[in-house]
Short mmCIF file of C-alpha atoms in Angstrom, two decimals:
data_model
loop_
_atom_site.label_atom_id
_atom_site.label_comp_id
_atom_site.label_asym_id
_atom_site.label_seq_id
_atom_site.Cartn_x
_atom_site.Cartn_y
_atom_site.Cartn_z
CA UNK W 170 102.21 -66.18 -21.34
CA UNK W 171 100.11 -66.60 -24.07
CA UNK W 172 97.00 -67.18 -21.94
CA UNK W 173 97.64 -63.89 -20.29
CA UNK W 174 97.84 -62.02 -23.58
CA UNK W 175 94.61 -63.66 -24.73
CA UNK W 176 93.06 -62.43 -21.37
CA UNK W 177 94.70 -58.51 -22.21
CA UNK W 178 92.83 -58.48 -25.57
CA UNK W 179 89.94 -59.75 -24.26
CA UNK W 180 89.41 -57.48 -21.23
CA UNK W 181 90.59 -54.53 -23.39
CA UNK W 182 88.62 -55.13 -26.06
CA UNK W 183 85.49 -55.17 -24.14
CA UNK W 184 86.08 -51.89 -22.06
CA UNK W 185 87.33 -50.18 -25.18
CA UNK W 186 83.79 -51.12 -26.84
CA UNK W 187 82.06 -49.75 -23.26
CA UNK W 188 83.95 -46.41 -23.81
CA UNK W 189 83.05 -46.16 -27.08
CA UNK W 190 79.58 -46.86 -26.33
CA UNK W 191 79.76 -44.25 -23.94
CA UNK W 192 81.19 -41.61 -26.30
CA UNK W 193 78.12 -42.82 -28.43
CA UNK W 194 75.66 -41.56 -26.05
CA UNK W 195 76.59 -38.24 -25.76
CA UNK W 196 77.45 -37.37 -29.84
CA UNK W 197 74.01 -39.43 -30.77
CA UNK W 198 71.43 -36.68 -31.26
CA UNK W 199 67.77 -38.96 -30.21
CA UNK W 200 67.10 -41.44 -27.62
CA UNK W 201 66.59 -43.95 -30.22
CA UNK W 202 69.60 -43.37 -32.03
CA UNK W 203 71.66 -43.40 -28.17
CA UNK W 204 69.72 -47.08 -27.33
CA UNK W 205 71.42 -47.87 -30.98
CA UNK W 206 75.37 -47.55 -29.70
CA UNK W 207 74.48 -48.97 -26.39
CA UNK W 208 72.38 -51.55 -26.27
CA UNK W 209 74.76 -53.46 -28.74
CA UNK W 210 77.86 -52.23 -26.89
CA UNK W 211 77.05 -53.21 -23.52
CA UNK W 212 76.46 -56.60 -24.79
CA UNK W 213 79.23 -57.64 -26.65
CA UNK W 214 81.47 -55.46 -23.78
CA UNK W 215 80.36 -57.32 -21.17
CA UNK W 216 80.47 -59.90 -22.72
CA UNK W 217 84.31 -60.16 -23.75
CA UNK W 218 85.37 -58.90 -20.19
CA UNK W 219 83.59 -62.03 -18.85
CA UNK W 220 85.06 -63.93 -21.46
CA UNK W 221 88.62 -62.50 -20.32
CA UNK W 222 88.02 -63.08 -16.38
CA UNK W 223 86.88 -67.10 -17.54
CA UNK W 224 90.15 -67.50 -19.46
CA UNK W 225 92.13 -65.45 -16.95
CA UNK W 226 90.56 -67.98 -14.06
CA UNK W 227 90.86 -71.23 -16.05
CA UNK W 228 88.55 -73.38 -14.29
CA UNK W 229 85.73 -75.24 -15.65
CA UNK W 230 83.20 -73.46 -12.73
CA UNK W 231 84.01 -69.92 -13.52
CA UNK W 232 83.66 -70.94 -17.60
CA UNK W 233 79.95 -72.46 -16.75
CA UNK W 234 79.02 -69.25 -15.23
CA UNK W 235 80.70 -66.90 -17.43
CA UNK W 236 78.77 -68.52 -20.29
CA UNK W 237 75.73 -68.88 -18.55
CA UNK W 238 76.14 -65.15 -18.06
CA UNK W 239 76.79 -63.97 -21.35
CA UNK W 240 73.90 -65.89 -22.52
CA UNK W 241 71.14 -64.22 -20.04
CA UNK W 242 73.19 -61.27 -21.43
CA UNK W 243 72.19 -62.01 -24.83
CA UNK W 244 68.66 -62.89 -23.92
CA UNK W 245 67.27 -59.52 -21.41
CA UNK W 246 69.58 -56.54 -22.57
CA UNK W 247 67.38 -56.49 -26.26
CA UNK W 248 64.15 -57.12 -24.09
CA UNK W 249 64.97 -53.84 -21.88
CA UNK W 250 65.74 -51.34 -25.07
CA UNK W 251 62.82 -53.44 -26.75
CA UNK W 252 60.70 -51.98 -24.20
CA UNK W 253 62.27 -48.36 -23.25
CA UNK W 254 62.27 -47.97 -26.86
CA UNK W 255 58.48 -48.68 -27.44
CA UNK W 256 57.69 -46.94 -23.66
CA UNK W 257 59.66 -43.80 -25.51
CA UNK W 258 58.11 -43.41 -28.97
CA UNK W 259 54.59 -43.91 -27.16
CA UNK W 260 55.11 -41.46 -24.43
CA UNK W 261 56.18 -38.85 -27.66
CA UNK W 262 60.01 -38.42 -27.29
CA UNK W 263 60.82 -36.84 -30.68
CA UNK W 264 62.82 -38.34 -33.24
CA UNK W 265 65.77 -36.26 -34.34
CA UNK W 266 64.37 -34.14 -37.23
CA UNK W 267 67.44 -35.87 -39.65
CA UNK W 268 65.19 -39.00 -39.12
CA UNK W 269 63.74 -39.88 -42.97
CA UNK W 270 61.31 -42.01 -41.99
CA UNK W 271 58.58 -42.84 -39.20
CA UNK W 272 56.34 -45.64 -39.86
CA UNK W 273 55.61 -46.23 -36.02
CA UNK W 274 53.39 -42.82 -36.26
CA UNK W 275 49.78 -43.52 -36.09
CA UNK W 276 49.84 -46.96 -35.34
CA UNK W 277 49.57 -46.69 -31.38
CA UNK W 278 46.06 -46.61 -29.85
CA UNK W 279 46.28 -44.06 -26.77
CA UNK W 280 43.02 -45.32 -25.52
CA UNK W 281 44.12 -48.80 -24.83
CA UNK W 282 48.25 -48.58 -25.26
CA UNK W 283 47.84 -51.35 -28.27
CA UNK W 284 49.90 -51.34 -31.53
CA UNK W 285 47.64 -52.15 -34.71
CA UNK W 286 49.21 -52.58 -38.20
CA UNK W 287 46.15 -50.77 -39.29
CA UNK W 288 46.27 -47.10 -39.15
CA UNK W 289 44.68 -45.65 -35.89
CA UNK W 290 41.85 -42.48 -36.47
CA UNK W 291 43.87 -39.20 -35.67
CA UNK W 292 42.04 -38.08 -32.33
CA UNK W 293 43.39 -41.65 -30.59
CA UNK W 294 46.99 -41.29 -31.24
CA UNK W 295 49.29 -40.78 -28.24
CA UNK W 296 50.71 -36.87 -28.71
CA UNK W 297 54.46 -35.63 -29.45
CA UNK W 298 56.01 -33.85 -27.05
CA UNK W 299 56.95 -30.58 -29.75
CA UNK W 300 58.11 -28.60 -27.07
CA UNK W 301 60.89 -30.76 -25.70
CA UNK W 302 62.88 -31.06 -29.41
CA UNK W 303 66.27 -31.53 -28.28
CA UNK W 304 69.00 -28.68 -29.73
CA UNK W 305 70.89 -30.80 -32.20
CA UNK W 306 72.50 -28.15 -34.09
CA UNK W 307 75.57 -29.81 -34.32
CA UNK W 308 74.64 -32.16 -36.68
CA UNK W 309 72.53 -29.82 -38.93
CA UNK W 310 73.52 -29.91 -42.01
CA UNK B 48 64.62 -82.37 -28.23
CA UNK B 49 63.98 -85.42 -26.83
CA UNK B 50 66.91 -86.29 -29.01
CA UNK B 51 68.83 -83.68 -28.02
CA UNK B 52 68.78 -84.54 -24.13
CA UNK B 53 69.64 -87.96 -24.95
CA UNK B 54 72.79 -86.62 -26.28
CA UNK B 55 73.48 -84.57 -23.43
CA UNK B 56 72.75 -88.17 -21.00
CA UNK B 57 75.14 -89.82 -23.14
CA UNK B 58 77.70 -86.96 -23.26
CA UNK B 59 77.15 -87.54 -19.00
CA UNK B 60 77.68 -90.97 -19.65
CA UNK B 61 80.76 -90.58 -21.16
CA UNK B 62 82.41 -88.07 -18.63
CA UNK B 63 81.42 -90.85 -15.67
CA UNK B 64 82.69 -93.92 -17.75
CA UNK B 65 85.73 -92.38 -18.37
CA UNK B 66 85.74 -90.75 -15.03
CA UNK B 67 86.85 -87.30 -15.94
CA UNK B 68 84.46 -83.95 -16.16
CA UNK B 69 86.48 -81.98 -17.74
CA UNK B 70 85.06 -79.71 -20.48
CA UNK B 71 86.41 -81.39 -23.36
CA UNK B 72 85.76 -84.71 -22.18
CA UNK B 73 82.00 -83.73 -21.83
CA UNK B 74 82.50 -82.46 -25.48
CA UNK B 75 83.92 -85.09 -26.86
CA UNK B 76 81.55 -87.59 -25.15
CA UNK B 77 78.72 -85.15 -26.69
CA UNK B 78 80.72 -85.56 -30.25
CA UNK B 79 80.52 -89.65 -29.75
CA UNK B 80 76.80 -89.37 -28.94
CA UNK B 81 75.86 -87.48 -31.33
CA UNK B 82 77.55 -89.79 -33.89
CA UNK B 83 75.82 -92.94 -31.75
CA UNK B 84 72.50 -91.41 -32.22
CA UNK B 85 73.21 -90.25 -35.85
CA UNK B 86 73.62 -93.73 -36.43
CA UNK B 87 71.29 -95.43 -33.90
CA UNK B 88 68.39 -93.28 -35.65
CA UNK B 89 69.08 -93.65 -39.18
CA UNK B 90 67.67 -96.61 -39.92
CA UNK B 91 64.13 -94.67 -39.77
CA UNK B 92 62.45 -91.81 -40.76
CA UNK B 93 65.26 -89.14 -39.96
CA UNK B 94 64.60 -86.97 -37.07
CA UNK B 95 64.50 -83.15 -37.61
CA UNK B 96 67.47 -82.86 -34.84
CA UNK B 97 70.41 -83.68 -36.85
CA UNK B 98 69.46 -81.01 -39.19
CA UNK B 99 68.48 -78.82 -36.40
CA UNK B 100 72.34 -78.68 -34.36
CA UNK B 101 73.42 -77.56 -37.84
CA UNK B 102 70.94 -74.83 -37.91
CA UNK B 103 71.52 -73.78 -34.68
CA UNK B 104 75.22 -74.07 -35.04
CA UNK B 105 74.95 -72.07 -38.12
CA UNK B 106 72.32 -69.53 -37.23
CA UNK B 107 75.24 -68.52 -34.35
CA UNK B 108 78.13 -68.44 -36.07
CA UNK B 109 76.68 -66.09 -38.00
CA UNK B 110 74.82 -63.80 -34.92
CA UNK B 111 78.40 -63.96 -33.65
CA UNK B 112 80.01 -62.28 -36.60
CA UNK B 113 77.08 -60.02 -36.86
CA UNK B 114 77.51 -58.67 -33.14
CA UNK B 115 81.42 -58.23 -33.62
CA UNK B 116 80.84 -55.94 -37.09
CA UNK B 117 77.87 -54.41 -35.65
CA UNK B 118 79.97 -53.23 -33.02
CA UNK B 119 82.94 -52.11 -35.36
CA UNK B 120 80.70 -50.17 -37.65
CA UNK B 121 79.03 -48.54 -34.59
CA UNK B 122 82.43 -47.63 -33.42
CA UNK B 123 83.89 -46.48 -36.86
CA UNK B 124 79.82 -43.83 -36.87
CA UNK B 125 80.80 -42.92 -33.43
CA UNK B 126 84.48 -41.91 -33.85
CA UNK B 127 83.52 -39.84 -37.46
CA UNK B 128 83.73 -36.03 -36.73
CA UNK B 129 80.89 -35.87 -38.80
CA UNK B 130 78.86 -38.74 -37.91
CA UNK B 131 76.74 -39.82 -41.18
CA UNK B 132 73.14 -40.75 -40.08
CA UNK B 133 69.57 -41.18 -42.22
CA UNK B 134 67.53 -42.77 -38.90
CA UNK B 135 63.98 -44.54 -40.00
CA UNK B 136 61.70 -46.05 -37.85
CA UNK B 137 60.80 -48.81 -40.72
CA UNK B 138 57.89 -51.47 -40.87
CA UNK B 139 58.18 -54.61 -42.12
CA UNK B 140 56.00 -57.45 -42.33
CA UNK B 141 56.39 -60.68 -40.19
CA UNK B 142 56.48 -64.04 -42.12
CA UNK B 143 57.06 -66.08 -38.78
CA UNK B 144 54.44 -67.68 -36.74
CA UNK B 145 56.00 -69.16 -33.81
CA UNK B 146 56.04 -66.50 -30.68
CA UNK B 147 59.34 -68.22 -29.51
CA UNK B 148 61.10 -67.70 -33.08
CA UNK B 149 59.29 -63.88 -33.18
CA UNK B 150 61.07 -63.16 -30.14
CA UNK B 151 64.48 -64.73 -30.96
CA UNK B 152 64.57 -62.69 -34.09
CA UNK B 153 63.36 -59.74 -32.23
CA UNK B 154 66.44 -59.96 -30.46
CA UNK B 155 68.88 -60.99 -32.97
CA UNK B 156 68.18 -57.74 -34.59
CA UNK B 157 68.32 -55.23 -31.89
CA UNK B 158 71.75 -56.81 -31.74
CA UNK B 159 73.39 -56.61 -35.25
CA UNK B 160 74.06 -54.13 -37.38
CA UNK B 161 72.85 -50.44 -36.79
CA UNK B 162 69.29 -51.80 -35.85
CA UNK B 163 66.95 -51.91 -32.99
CA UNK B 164 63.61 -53.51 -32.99
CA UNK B 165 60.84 -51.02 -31.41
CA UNK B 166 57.60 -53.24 -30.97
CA UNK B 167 55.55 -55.57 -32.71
CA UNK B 168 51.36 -54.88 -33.19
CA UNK B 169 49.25 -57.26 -30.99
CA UNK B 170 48.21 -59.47 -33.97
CA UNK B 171 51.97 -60.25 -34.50
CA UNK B 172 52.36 -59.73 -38.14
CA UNK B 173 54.05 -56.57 -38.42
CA UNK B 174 57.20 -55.37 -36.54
CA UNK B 175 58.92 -51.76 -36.24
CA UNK B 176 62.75 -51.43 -36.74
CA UNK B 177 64.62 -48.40 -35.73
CA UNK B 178 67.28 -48.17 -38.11
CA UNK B 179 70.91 -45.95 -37.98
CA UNK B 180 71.17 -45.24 -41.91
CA UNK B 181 68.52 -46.43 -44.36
CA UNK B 182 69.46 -46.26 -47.66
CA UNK B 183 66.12 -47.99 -49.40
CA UNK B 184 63.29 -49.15 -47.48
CA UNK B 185 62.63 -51.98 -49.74
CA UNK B 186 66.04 -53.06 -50.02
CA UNK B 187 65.95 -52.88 -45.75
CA UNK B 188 63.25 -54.72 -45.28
CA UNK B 189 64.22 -57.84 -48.32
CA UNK B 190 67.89 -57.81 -46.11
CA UNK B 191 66.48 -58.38 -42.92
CA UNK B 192 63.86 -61.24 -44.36
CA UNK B 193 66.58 -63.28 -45.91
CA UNK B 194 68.94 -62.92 -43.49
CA UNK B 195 67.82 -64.37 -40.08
CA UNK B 196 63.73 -65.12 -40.64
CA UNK B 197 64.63 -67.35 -43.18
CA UNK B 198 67.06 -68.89 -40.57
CA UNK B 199 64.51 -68.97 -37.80
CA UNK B 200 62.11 -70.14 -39.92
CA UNK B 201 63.60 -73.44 -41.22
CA UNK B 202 64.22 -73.63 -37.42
CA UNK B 203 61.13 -73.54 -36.05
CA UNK B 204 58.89 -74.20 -38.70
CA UNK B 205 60.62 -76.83 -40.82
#
């Protein structure tokens, strides 16, 4: 009984932090801001549901794996939005224009795809894309 | 490490002695060699390892909580009619050296709270963080220094 209500909170917990998550991609106004609510999300989501299936299962096999899961979990999902998220700001997806601050800009080399901490001459910079700016009125403000 | 396999061998140990491979057994075998090779070892110079589990132990604990608000604030912005967002894409300066540690903390931060680590430059001592709302850019950066590089660092550079 109570193992079965520890498996309810568990599994419902994690879809109700995929739905959310999902919600979050659609109100966010930028790609970077959408990676934000899911690359967390889908993690710790994930990552309870398996917990819930383990305890649901009780056996020391499906535990192993479960946990062996979560942690490749842990390990690759901030490795893929680590790299959509650099692919994306080089390639010139705009920020959302409520966005304060950009210290990323200027620091690519488009000749040789590097990143310097040293400020890269104007004419080698990768270019923004200022036609695609996506409609965000909503959250004008 | 070395250490730390030896404690895993005698955590083994224990489960075949006793005959039983059930988790906690393993655990508790792990708990008795761990306390066999505190004492075994302190005699000597004391190894790095003890302090190390502690670390590690430590460092998740809090990565744990971390994940669990990060996910409660995100859910709290994304529920909010009005959702209340100052995005930066911040730089801050590396203090690690270790490629191994740069990478753990690369991950522990796209992770936690409202962040998301963009890239790092090629000579490694500057990364950019993608932030949800940045309130001071100083204040930022000294919060994400303290909090897990410090960590990291007594990890893998102690």
């Amino acid at each position: 009984m109570l193992r079965e209500i520890v498996v309810i909170v568990l599994i419902f917990g994690g879809a109700i932090f995929m739905a959310l998550a999902g919600l979050g991609m659609l109100r966010m106004p930028d790609l970077f801001l959408r990676m934000s609510s899911s690359a967390k999300a889908g993690t710790l989501g994930a990552g309870l549901i398996l917990m819930g299936a383990a305890v649901h299962f009780n056996d020391f096999g499906i535990y192993t794996r479960a946990f062996a899961i979560i942690v490749f979990l842990l390990l690759t999902a901030p490795v893929a939005a680590h790299m959509i998220g650099r692919a994306a700001h080089f390639d010139g997806v705009p920020l959302w224009k409520g966005t304060v601050q950009d210290d990323l800009k200027g620091h690519y080399r488009a000749s040789t795809h590097a990143l310097e901490s040293s400020t890269i001459p104007e004419n080698d910079c990768p270019a923004t894309d200022e036609d695609e700016i996506p409609d965000n009125s909503e959250f004008d403000r | 490490m070395s250490l730390f396999l030896l404690n895993i061998l005698l955590a083994i140990a224990w489960a075949a002695l006793t005959g039983s491979f059930q988790p906690l057994d393993l655990l508790f075998g792990f708990l008795l060699g761990y306390l066999v090779l505190w004492l075994g070892t302190r005699m000597g110079t004391p190894p790095q390892y003890f302090r190390k589990i502690s670390l590690v132990l430590g460092l998740l604990g809090v990565f744990l909580l971390d994940l669990l608000r990060a996910n409660i604030r995100m859910a709290i912005l994304i529920l909010s009619p009005r959702m209340k967002l100052r995005p930066a894409v911040v730089a801050v300066p590396l203090v690690l050296k270790s490629k191994s540690a740069i990478v753990l903390l690369i991950n522990l931060i796209t992770l936690t709270p409202g962040t998301l680590s963009l890239d790092i430059t090629t000579d490694q001592s500057v990364m950019f963080v993608h932030t949800v709302y940045l309130e001071d850019p100083e204040q930022f950066k000294q919060q994400l220094l303290t909090g897990y590089e410090k960590r990291l660092q007594e990890l893998f550079e102690g």
